[in-house]
Structure formats: C-alpha cells, structure tokens
PDB file of C-alpha atoms and ligand atoms in Angstrom:
ATOM      1  CA  UNK G 211       5.989  19.461  16.673  1.00 85.00           C
ATOM      2  CA  UNK G 212       2.586  21.226  17.951  1.00 90.00           C
ATOM      3  CA  UNK G 213      -0.387  20.921  16.535  1.00 90.00           C
ATOM      4  CA  UNK G 214      -0.082  23.836  14.552  1.00 93.00           C
ATOM      5  CA  UNK G 215       3.152  23.078  13.558  1.00 95.00           C
ATOM      6  CA  UNK G 216       2.712  19.816  13.018  1.00 96.00           C
ATOM      7  CA  UNK G 217      -0.911  20.993   9.974  1.00 96.00           C
ATOM      8  CA  UNK G 218       1.673  22.734   8.600  1.00 97.00           C
ATOM      9  CA  UNK G 219       4.012  20.320   8.089  1.00 97.00           C
ATOM     10  CA  UNK G 220       1.643  17.461   7.275  1.00 98.00           C
ATOM     11  CA  UNK G 221       0.375  20.248   4.678  1.00 97.00           C
ATOM     12  CA  UNK G 222       3.544  20.471   2.848  1.00 98.00           C
ATOM     13  CA  UNK G 223       3.522  17.192   2.052  1.00 98.00           C
ATOM     14  CA  UNK G 224       0.055  17.306   0.721  1.00 98.00           C
ATOM     15  CA  UNK G 225       1.016  20.305  -1.557  1.00 98.00           C
ATOM     16  CA  UNK G 226       3.709  18.155  -2.775  1.00 98.00           C
ATOM     17  CA  UNK G 227       1.551  15.707  -3.919  1.00 98.00           C
ATOM     18  CA  UNK G 228      -1.014  18.249  -5.131  1.00 98.00           C
ATOM     19  CA  UNK G 229       2.103  19.616  -7.008  1.00 98.00           C
ATOM     20  CA  UNK G 230       2.711  16.532  -8.710  1.00 98.00           C
ATOM     21  CA  UNK G 231      -1.012  14.792  -9.516  1.00 98.00           C
ATOM     22  CA  UNK G 232      -0.983  18.369 -11.368  1.00 97.00           C
ATOM     23  CA  UNK G 233       1.642  17.586 -13.634  1.00 95.00           C
ATOM     24  CA  UNK G 234       0.308  14.479 -14.827  1.00 94.00           C
ATOM     25  CA  UNK G 235      -3.955  15.991 -14.881  1.00 96.00           C
ATOM     26  CA  UNK G 236      -6.766  17.573 -12.709  1.00 96.00           C
ATOM     27  CA  UNK G 237      -8.335  14.618 -12.802  1.00 97.00           C
ATOM     28  CA  UNK G 238      -5.298  12.068 -11.708  1.00 97.00           C
ATOM     29  CA  UNK G 239      -5.827  12.041  -7.857  1.00 97.00           C
ATOM     30  CA  UNK G 240      -3.778  10.100  -5.562  1.00 98.00           C
ATOM     31  CA  UNK G 241      -4.779   8.749  -1.828  1.00 98.00           C
ATOM     32  CA  UNK G 242      -3.090   8.854   0.649  1.00 98.00           C
ATOM     33  CA  UNK G 243      -1.620   5.729   2.810  1.00 99.00           C
ATOM     34  CA  UNK G 244       0.062   6.931   6.205  1.00 98.00           C
ATOM     35  CA  UNK G 245       2.175   3.927   6.861  1.00 98.00           C
ATOM     36  CA  UNK G 246       1.751   4.319  11.400  1.00 98.00           C
ATOM     37  CA  UNK G 247       4.190   1.772  11.581  1.00 98.00           C
ATOM     38  CA  UNK G 248       6.850   2.926  13.102  1.00 97.00           C
ATOM     39  CA  UNK G 249       4.513   5.361  15.285  1.00 98.00           C
ATOM     40  CA  UNK G 250       2.572   4.674  18.265  1.00 98.00           C
ATOM     41  CA  UNK G 251      -1.447   5.001  18.055  1.00 98.00           C
ATOM     42  CA  UNK G 252      -1.371   8.361  19.490  1.00 98.00           C
ATOM     43  CA  UNK G 253       0.677   9.707  16.597  1.00 98.00           C
ATOM     44  CA  UNK G 254      -2.075   8.381  14.281  1.00 98.00           C
ATOM     45  CA  UNK G 255      -4.631  10.215  16.701  1.00 98.00           C
ATOM     46  CA  UNK G 256      -2.290  13.224  16.251  1.00 97.00           C
ATOM     47  CA  UNK G 257      -2.430  12.212  12.106  1.00 98.00           C
ATOM     48  CA  UNK G 258      -6.463  11.110  12.430  1.00 98.00           C
ATOM     49  CA  UNK G 259      -7.033  14.666  14.446  1.00 96.00           C
ATOM     50  CA  UNK G 260      -5.419  16.611  11.038  1.00 95.00           C
ATOM     51  CA  UNK G 261      -7.558  14.439   8.483  1.00 96.00           C
ATOM     52  CA  UNK G 262      -5.617  11.781   7.505  1.00 98.00           C
ATOM     53  CA  UNK G 263      -8.627   8.223   7.941  1.00 98.00           C
ATOM     54  CA  UNK G 264      -6.154   5.629   5.852  1.00 98.00           C
ATOM     55  CA  UNK G 265      -3.523   4.547   7.620  1.00 98.00           C
ATOM     56  CA  UNK G 266      -1.476   1.534   6.759  1.00 98.00           C
ATOM     57  CA  UNK G 267       1.271  -1.613   8.441  1.00 98.00           C
ATOM     58  CA  UNK G 268       3.833  -4.176   7.823  1.00 98.00           C
ATOM     59  CA  UNK G 269       2.842  -6.818  10.875  1.00 98.00           C
ATOM     60  CA  UNK G 270      -0.109  -8.333  11.941  1.00 98.00           C
ATOM     61  CA  UNK G 271       0.183  -8.577  14.863  1.00 98.00           C
ATOM     62  CA  UNK G 272       1.022  -4.336  14.536  1.00 98.00           C
ATOM     63  CA  UNK G 273      -2.352  -3.735  12.721  1.00 98.00           C
ATOM     64  CA  UNK G 274      -5.154  -5.921  15.437  1.00 98.00           C
ATOM     65  CA  UNK G 275      -3.742  -3.980  18.500  1.00 98.00           C
ATOM     66  CA  UNK G 276      -3.427  -0.740  17.251  1.00 98.00           C
ATOM     67  CA  UNK G 277      -6.857  -1.000  14.486  1.00 98.00           C
ATOM     68  CA  UNK G 278      -7.637  -2.106  18.695  1.00 98.00           C
ATOM     69  CA  UNK G 279      -6.903   0.178  20.318  1.00 98.00           C
ATOM     70  CA  UNK G 280      -8.989   2.933  17.682  1.00 98.00           C
ATOM     71  CA  UNK G 281     -11.835   0.804  16.762  1.00 97.00           C
ATOM     72  CA  UNK G 282     -13.208   4.230  18.347  1.00 98.00           C
ATOM     73  CA  UNK G 283     -12.277   6.499  14.921  1.00 98.00           C
ATOM     74  CA  UNK G 284     -13.736   5.549  11.733  1.00 98.00           C
ATOM     75  CA  UNK G 285      -9.912   5.176  10.573  1.00 98.00           C
ATOM     76  CA  UNK G 286     -10.034   2.223   6.858  1.00 98.00           C
ATOM     77  CA  UNK G 287      -6.172  -0.187   7.749  1.00 98.00           C
ATOM     78  CA  UNK G 288      -4.083  -0.577   5.291  1.00 98.00           C
ATOM     79  CA  UNK G 289      -1.687  -3.938   5.382  1.00 98.00           C
ATOM     80  CA  UNK G 290       0.905  -3.403   3.366  1.00 98.00           C
ATOM     81  CA  UNK G 291       3.967  -5.999   5.160  1.00 98.00           C
ATOM     82  CA  UNK G 292       5.079  -9.429   4.146  1.00 98.00           C
ATOM     83  CA  UNK G 293       2.167 -11.928   5.154  1.00 98.00           C
ATOM     84  CA  UNK G 294       4.110 -15.059   6.106  1.00 97.00           C
ATOM     85  CA  UNK G 295       0.609 -18.181   5.501  1.00 97.00           C
ATOM     86  CA  UNK G 296       0.777 -18.716   8.947  1.00 98.00           C
ATOM     87  CA  UNK G 297      -0.635 -15.460  10.069  1.00 98.00           C
ATOM     88  CA  UNK G 298      -3.528 -15.422   7.607  1.00 98.00           C
ATOM     89  CA  UNK G 299      -6.399 -16.228  10.004  1.00 98.00           C
ATOM     90  CA  UNK G 300      -5.473 -13.104  11.546  1.00 98.00           C
ATOM     91  CA  UNK G 301      -5.132 -10.528   9.208  1.00 98.00           C
ATOM     92  CA  UNK G 302      -8.620 -11.996   8.002  1.00 98.00           C
ATOM     93  CA  UNK G 303      -9.999 -11.563  11.549  1.00 98.00           C
ATOM     94  CA  UNK G 304      -9.208  -7.626  11.654  1.00 98.00           C
ATOM     95  CA  UNK G 305     -10.662  -7.709   7.623  1.00 98.00           C
ATOM     96  CA  UNK G 306      -8.199  -4.864   6.463  1.00 98.00           C
ATOM     97  CA  UNK G 307      -9.533  -2.367   3.736  1.00 98.00           C
ATOM     98  CA  UNK G 308      -6.652  -3.082   1.593  1.00 98.00           C
ATOM     99  CA  UNK G 309      -4.176  -5.829   1.530  1.00 99.00           C
ATOM    100  CA  UNK G 310      -1.561  -4.176  -0.960  1.00 98.00           C
ATOM    101  CA  UNK G 311       0.635  -7.336  -1.217  1.00 98.00           C
ATOM    102  CA  UNK G 312      -0.013 -10.095  -2.473  1.00 98.00           C
ATOM    103  CA  UNK G 313       3.800 -11.518  -3.345  1.00 97.00           C
ATOM    104  CA  UNK G 314       3.206 -15.278  -4.503  1.00 97.00           C
ATOM    105  CA  UNK G 315       0.300 -18.097  -6.160  1.00 97.00           C
ATOM    106  CA  UNK G 316       1.430 -20.008  -3.615  1.00 97.00           C
ATOM    107  CA  UNK G 317       0.142 -16.744  -0.922  1.00 98.00           C
ATOM    108  CA  UNK G 318      -3.112 -16.142  -3.764  1.00 98.00           C
ATOM    109  CA  UNK G 319      -4.344 -20.000  -3.540  1.00 98.00           C
ATOM    110  CA  UNK G 320      -3.662 -20.558   0.617  1.00 98.00           C
ATOM    111  CA  UNK G 321      -5.084 -17.594   1.317  1.00 98.00           C
ATOM    112  CA  UNK G 322      -7.718 -18.464  -1.232  1.00 98.00           C
ATOM    113  CA  UNK G 323      -9.409 -21.337   0.737  1.00 98.00           C
ATOM    114  CA  UNK G 324      -9.417 -19.234   3.639  1.00 98.00           C
ATOM    115  CA  UNK G 325     -11.524 -16.687   2.215  1.00 98.00           C
ATOM    116  CA  UNK G 326     -13.564 -19.206   0.531  1.00 98.00           C
ATOM    117  CA  UNK G 327     -14.069 -20.787   4.072  1.00 98.00           C
ATOM    118  CA  UNK G 328     -15.237 -17.703   6.077  1.00 98.00           C
ATOM    119  CA  UNK G 329     -16.863 -17.097   3.019  1.00 98.00           C
ATOM    120  CA  UNK G 330     -15.444 -13.493   2.443  1.00 98.00           C
ATOM    121  CA  UNK G 331     -13.855 -10.874  -0.436  1.00 98.00           C
ATOM    122  CA  UNK G 332     -10.428  -9.228   0.879  1.00 98.00           C
ATOM    123  CA  UNK G 333      -9.411  -6.261  -2.248  1.00 98.00           C
ATOM    124  CA  UNK G 334      -5.793  -6.754  -2.600  1.00 98.00           C
ATOM    125  CA  UNK G 335      -3.056  -5.660  -4.718  1.00 98.00           C
ATOM    126  CA  UNK G 336      -0.157  -7.892  -6.678  1.00 98.00           C
ATOM    127  CA  UNK G 337       2.926  -7.007  -5.119  1.00 98.00           C
ATOM    128  CA  UNK G 338       5.516  -6.305  -7.727  1.00 98.00           C
ATOM    129  CA  UNK G 339       9.710  -5.924  -7.737  1.00 96.00           C
ATOM    130  CA  UNK G 340       9.571  -4.190 -10.298  1.00 92.00           C
ATOM    131  CA  UNK G 341      13.163  -3.654  -9.650  1.00 87.00           C
ATOM    132  CA  UNK G 342      14.743  -7.639  -9.811  1.00 87.00           C
ATOM    133  CA  UNK G 343      15.447  -6.944  -6.000  1.00 88.00           C
ATOM    134  CA  UNK G 344      16.828 -10.218  -4.457  1.00 86.00           C
ATOM    135  CA  UNK G 345      16.275  -7.669  -0.826  1.00 87.00           C
ATOM    136  CA  UNK G 346      12.168  -7.075  -2.326  1.00 88.00           C
ATOM    137  CA  UNK G 347       9.147  -9.580  -2.465  1.00 94.00           C
ATOM    138  CA  UNK G 348       6.970  -9.119  -4.791  1.00 97.00           C
ATOM    139  CA  UNK G 349       7.063 -10.828  -8.758  1.00 97.00           C
ATOM    140  CA  UNK G 350       8.755  -9.941 -11.631  1.00 96.00           C
ATOM    141  CA  UNK G 351       7.172  -7.804 -14.451  1.00 95.00           C
ATOM    142  CA  UNK G 352       7.959 -11.074 -16.108  1.00 95.00           C
ATOM    143  CA  UNK G 353       5.569 -12.179 -14.877  1.00 97.00           C
ATOM    144  CA  UNK G 354       3.689 -10.280 -13.364  1.00 98.00           C
ATOM    145  CA  UNK G 355       0.526  -9.914 -15.999  1.00 98.00           C
ATOM    146  CA  UNK G 356       0.389 -14.230 -15.783  1.00 98.00           C
ATOM    147  CA  UNK G 357       0.274 -14.543 -12.772  1.00 98.00           C
ATOM    148  CA  UNK G 358      -2.470 -11.950 -11.599  1.00 98.00           C
ATOM    149  CA  UNK G 359      -4.831 -13.724 -14.664  1.00 98.00           C
ATOM    150  CA  UNK G 360      -3.774 -16.724 -13.369  1.00 98.00           C
ATOM    151  CA  UNK G 361      -5.104 -15.208  -9.426  1.00 98.00           C
ATOM    152  CA  UNK G 362      -8.629 -14.049 -10.960  1.00 98.00           C
ATOM    153  CA  UNK G 363      -9.092 -16.651 -12.853  1.00 98.00           C
ATOM    154  CA  UNK G 364      -8.354 -18.988 -10.238  1.00 98.00           C
ATOM    155  CA  UNK G 365      -8.962 -16.948  -6.714  1.00 98.00           C
ATOM    156  CA  UNK G 366     -12.948 -15.347  -6.884  1.00 98.00           C
ATOM    157  CA  UNK G 367     -12.601 -14.383  -3.472  1.00 98.00           C
ATOM    158  CA  UNK G 368      -9.201 -11.915  -3.737  1.00 98.00           C
ATOM    159  CA  UNK G 369     -10.888  -9.049  -5.355  1.00 98.00           C
ATOM    160  CA  UNK G 370      -7.892  -8.634  -6.925  1.00 98.00           C
ATOM    161  CA  UNK G 371      -7.628  -4.112  -7.534  1.00 98.00           C
ATOM    162  CA  UNK G 372      -4.085  -3.262  -9.150  1.00 98.00           C
ATOM    163  CA  UNK G 373      -0.696  -3.372  -7.403  1.00 98.00           C
ATOM    164  CA  UNK G 374       1.785  -2.098  -5.284  1.00 98.00           C
ATOM    165  CA  UNK G 375       5.951  -1.792  -5.089  1.00 98.00           C
ATOM    166  CA  UNK G 376       8.082  -0.272  -3.699  1.00 97.00           C
ATOM    167  CA  UNK G 377      10.629   1.252  -6.281  1.00 96.00           C
ATOM    168  CA  UNK G 378      13.810   1.055  -6.587  1.00 95.00           C
ATOM    169  CA  UNK G 379      17.261   0.914  -3.215  1.00 94.00           C
ATOM    170  CA  UNK G 380      19.312   3.748  -5.057  1.00 94.00           C
ATOM    171  CA  UNK G 381      19.640   7.289  -5.361  1.00 95.00           C
ATOM    172  CA  UNK G 382      19.906   6.859  -9.023  1.00 96.00           C
ATOM    173  CA  UNK G 383      16.004   8.447  -9.873  1.00 96.00           C
ATOM    174  CA  UNK G 384      16.719   7.468 -13.474  1.00 97.00           C
ATOM    175  CA  UNK G 385      16.727   3.843 -12.060  1.00 97.00           C
ATOM    176  CA  UNK G 386      13.994   4.350  -9.835  1.00 97.00           C
ATOM    177  CA  UNK G 387      11.858   5.828 -12.197  1.00 98.00           C
ATOM    178  CA  UNK G 388      12.792   2.991 -13.758  1.00 97.00           C
ATOM    179  CA  UNK G 389      11.617   0.282 -12.162  1.00 97.00           C
ATOM    180  CA  UNK G 390       8.196   2.718 -11.029  1.00 98.00           C
ATOM    181  CA  UNK G 391       7.816   3.273 -14.696  1.00 98.00           C
ATOM    182  CA  UNK G 392       7.909  -0.699 -15.566  1.00 97.00           C
ATOM    183  CA  UNK G 393       4.915  -0.807 -12.666  1.00 98.00           C
ATOM    184  CA  UNK G 394       3.590   2.096 -14.369  1.00 98.00           C
ATOM    185  CA  UNK G 395       3.597  -0.667 -17.474  1.00 98.00           C
ATOM    186  CA  UNK G 396       2.252  -3.876 -15.506  1.00 98.00           C
ATOM    187  CA  UNK G 397      -1.103  -1.870 -13.602  1.00 98.00           C
ATOM    188  CA  UNK G 398      -2.133  -0.566 -18.006  1.00 98.00           C
ATOM    189  CA  UNK G 399      -2.194  -3.583 -18.435  1.00 98.00           C
ATOM    190  CA  UNK G 400      -4.017  -5.169 -15.889  1.00 97.00           C
ATOM    191  CA  UNK G 401      -8.230  -5.222 -15.068  1.00 95.00           C
ATOM    192  CA  UNK G 402      -7.541  -2.798 -11.332  1.00 97.00           C
ATOM    193  CA  UNK G 403      -7.804   0.883 -10.482  1.00 98.00           C
ATOM    194  CA  UNK G 404      -4.870   1.195  -8.497  1.00 98.00           C
ATOM    195  CA  UNK G 405      -1.623   1.786  -8.612  1.00 98.00           C
ATOM    196  CA  UNK G 406      -0.201   1.735  -5.053  1.00 98.00           C
ATOM    197  CA  UNK G 407       3.842   3.285  -5.646  1.00 98.00           C
ATOM    198  CA  UNK G 408       5.595   6.240  -3.756  1.00 98.00           C
ATOM    199  CA  UNK G 409       7.134   6.253  -0.014  1.00 98.00           C
ATOM    200  CA  UNK G 410       8.606   8.861   1.745  1.00 98.00           C
ATOM    201  CA  UNK G 411      11.291   9.352   0.018  1.00 97.00           C
ATOM    202  CA  UNK G 412      10.120   8.633  -3.884  1.00 98.00           C
ATOM    203  CA  UNK G 413       6.800  10.391  -3.485  1.00 98.00           C
ATOM    204  CA  UNK G 414       6.828  12.912  -6.073  1.00 98.00           C
ATOM    205  CA  UNK G 415       8.870  10.490  -8.885  1.00 98.00           C
ATOM    206  CA  UNK G 416       6.141   8.231  -8.161  1.00 98.00           C
ATOM    207  CA  UNK G 417       3.239  10.331  -9.003  1.00 98.00           C
ATOM    208  CA  UNK G 418       4.862  12.022 -12.557  1.00 98.00           C
ATOM    209  CA  UNK G 419       5.625   8.411 -13.044  1.00 98.00           C
ATOM    210  CA  UNK G 420       0.638   6.926 -12.621  1.00 98.00           C
ATOM    211  CA  UNK G 421       0.776   6.272  -9.225  1.00 98.00           C
ATOM    212  CA  UNK G 422      -2.684   7.030  -7.732  1.00 98.00           C
ATOM    213  CA  UNK G 423      -1.814   6.441  -4.558  1.00 98.00           C
ATOM    214  CA  UNK G 424       1.032   6.787  -2.178  1.00 98.00           C
ATOM    215  CA  UNK G 425       2.246   5.106   1.546  1.00 98.00           C
ATOM    216  CA  UNK G 426       4.268   7.907   4.065  1.00 98.00           C
ATOM    217  CA  UNK G 427       5.774   7.532   6.751  1.00 98.00           C
ATOM    218  CA  UNK G 428       8.657   9.212   7.899  1.00 98.00           C
ATOM    219  CA  UNK G 429       7.576  12.161   5.559  1.00 98.00           C
ATOM    220  CA  UNK G 430       3.613  12.365   8.082  1.00 98.00           C
ATOM    221  CA  UNK G 431       4.963  11.258  10.863  1.00 97.00           C
ATOM    222  CA  UNK G 432       8.156  12.939  11.766  1.00 94.00           C
ATOM    223  CA  UNK G 433      10.649  12.574  14.371  1.00 84.00           C
TER     224      UNK G 433
HETATM  225  C1  PLP L 232       8.028   1.365   5.439  1.00 94.32           C
HETATM  226  C2  PLP L 232       7.515   1.046   4.481  1.00 94.32           C
HETATM  227  C3  PLP L 232       6.841   2.347   4.097  1.00 94.32           C
HETATM  228  C4  PLP L 232       7.046   3.713   4.387  1.00 94.32           C
HETATM  229  O1  PLP L 232       8.514   3.809   4.309  1.00 94.32           O
HETATM  230  P1  PLP L 232       8.711   5.469   4.370  1.00 94.32           P
HETATM  231  O2  PLP L 232       9.986   5.899   4.089  1.00 94.32           O
HETATM  232  O3  PLP L 232       8.788   5.767   6.082  1.00 94.32           O
HETATM  233  O4  PLP L 232       7.843   6.330   3.841  1.00 94.32           O
HETATM  234  C5  PLP L 232       5.685   2.057   2.455  1.00 94.32           C
HETATM  235  N1  PLP L 232       5.496   1.086   2.283  1.00 94.32           N
HETATM  236  C6  PLP L 232       6.171  -0.646   2.081  1.00 94.32           C
HETATM  237  C7  PLP L 232       5.882  -1.323   2.129  1.00 94.32           C
HETATM  238  C8  PLP L 232       6.706  -0.368   4.045  1.00 94.32           C
HETATM  239  O5  PLP L 232       6.962  -1.311   4.792  1.00 94.32           O
END
C-alpha cells in the first residue's frame, strides 16, 4: 500500500472511532494505541509518518528492540502482554509510558519491590478477565474492585490509572457487549481515568460501552 492509500485506510478507522465516540458524547475522547507486535519498525515508522504516536507491544524483548531502534522518534510505548516476574527488571529499564497488563496481586507485589529499589513510579492498568475465560489473564470482575483497592494501598510506586480488558472471545455481539459492560462497571467503581478495551474486531462496540483507549493491531497494520 502506498502512503496515500494507507492514509485513507487509517482515516476510515479514525472515522469509525469518531462515530462511536460521538454516540457517547462530544467530550468522550478515545486514545488509539497501535499494536505493533506483528509489525516491523519500518511499518511503525510509516504509521508514525501519518500521525500515530502511541504503540503497544506484548513481549518485553520486542518492546526493547523496537523502542531502541526507533529511539530518535517521539513515541509512546505501551506494554500490553503477560509479564513474567523474571522480566520485570527488563521492562523497568525500558520505562514504558503505560503498563496495561498487571494481572495479579502477586505480580503487583513483585513489581512494587523492584520499583521501590529503583525509586521509580510506573503508570499501570489492572487487567480484568471480564468474561472469566480460562485462556485469559487478569483479575475476575467479582474481585477486581477489591484487588485494585489493595494494590493502590499496598503498592505506592504503582500508579494505577484504570483498567484494561480483552473482550469475550465470541461471535455473539451480546456476549462481547456484556464483557465490555462488566469492565466498564469495574471502571466506574475505581479511581482511574483509563478504560482500555477494544481491538480491531470489536473497538466500535467497546467505545459504545465506554472505552476511552483502543488497542488496534491488524486494523492499523493491514497485511
Ligand atoms: C494483539 C493484541 C491487541 C491487538 O489485536 P488486533 O486484533 O490485531 O487489533 C490488543 N490487545 C492485546 C492485549 C493484544 O495482545
């Protein structure tokens, strides 16, 4: 795809986001995080060149190598993958803009200890397993408000900003909608300003359910 065709493609995505956010309110702002996990640095630069600034990766090594390669560009990097305890230090070396996938108290405690040692703070989202799917990471909705409160109290170096969730893995719109509404309900009960939900297949619905951050891979990086 040449640059003009690519820009038109991305504009279509942005128009869809605009329609969905305006259905909530003109004041409802949605941030786009471009998920570059299946894309190389040339593709990231191409998207940067048409205005995108925030990118997300789900493996610490990839986050490191891509952010190093593109160090000269003013990009924001988000970590959206499962974090193994033995990778915490590597993630903190990179110091991402937002760690979106804190998925347990145990991980929070390990992270807090490392942050404290380094005297640093990390903006973080609590990942919610909104459809209670065994294949997914995150805290179940029933426990999420309490876990969020506990991490806020016990982990002063983790700056909790809100919640992240992956919509239910289903072709049934109602099922996906219910999972977004469950996350939204948690979001309304906690102190935070980010509700990260919606991927390429379901971001319109996610925004209609209150998402203010979408994580888009294939929609922004067409093959
Ligand atoms: C891969 C991934 C995305 C983007 O997926 P697409 O369907 O390509 O948009 C979003 N969020 C998380 C956590 C991911 O792992």
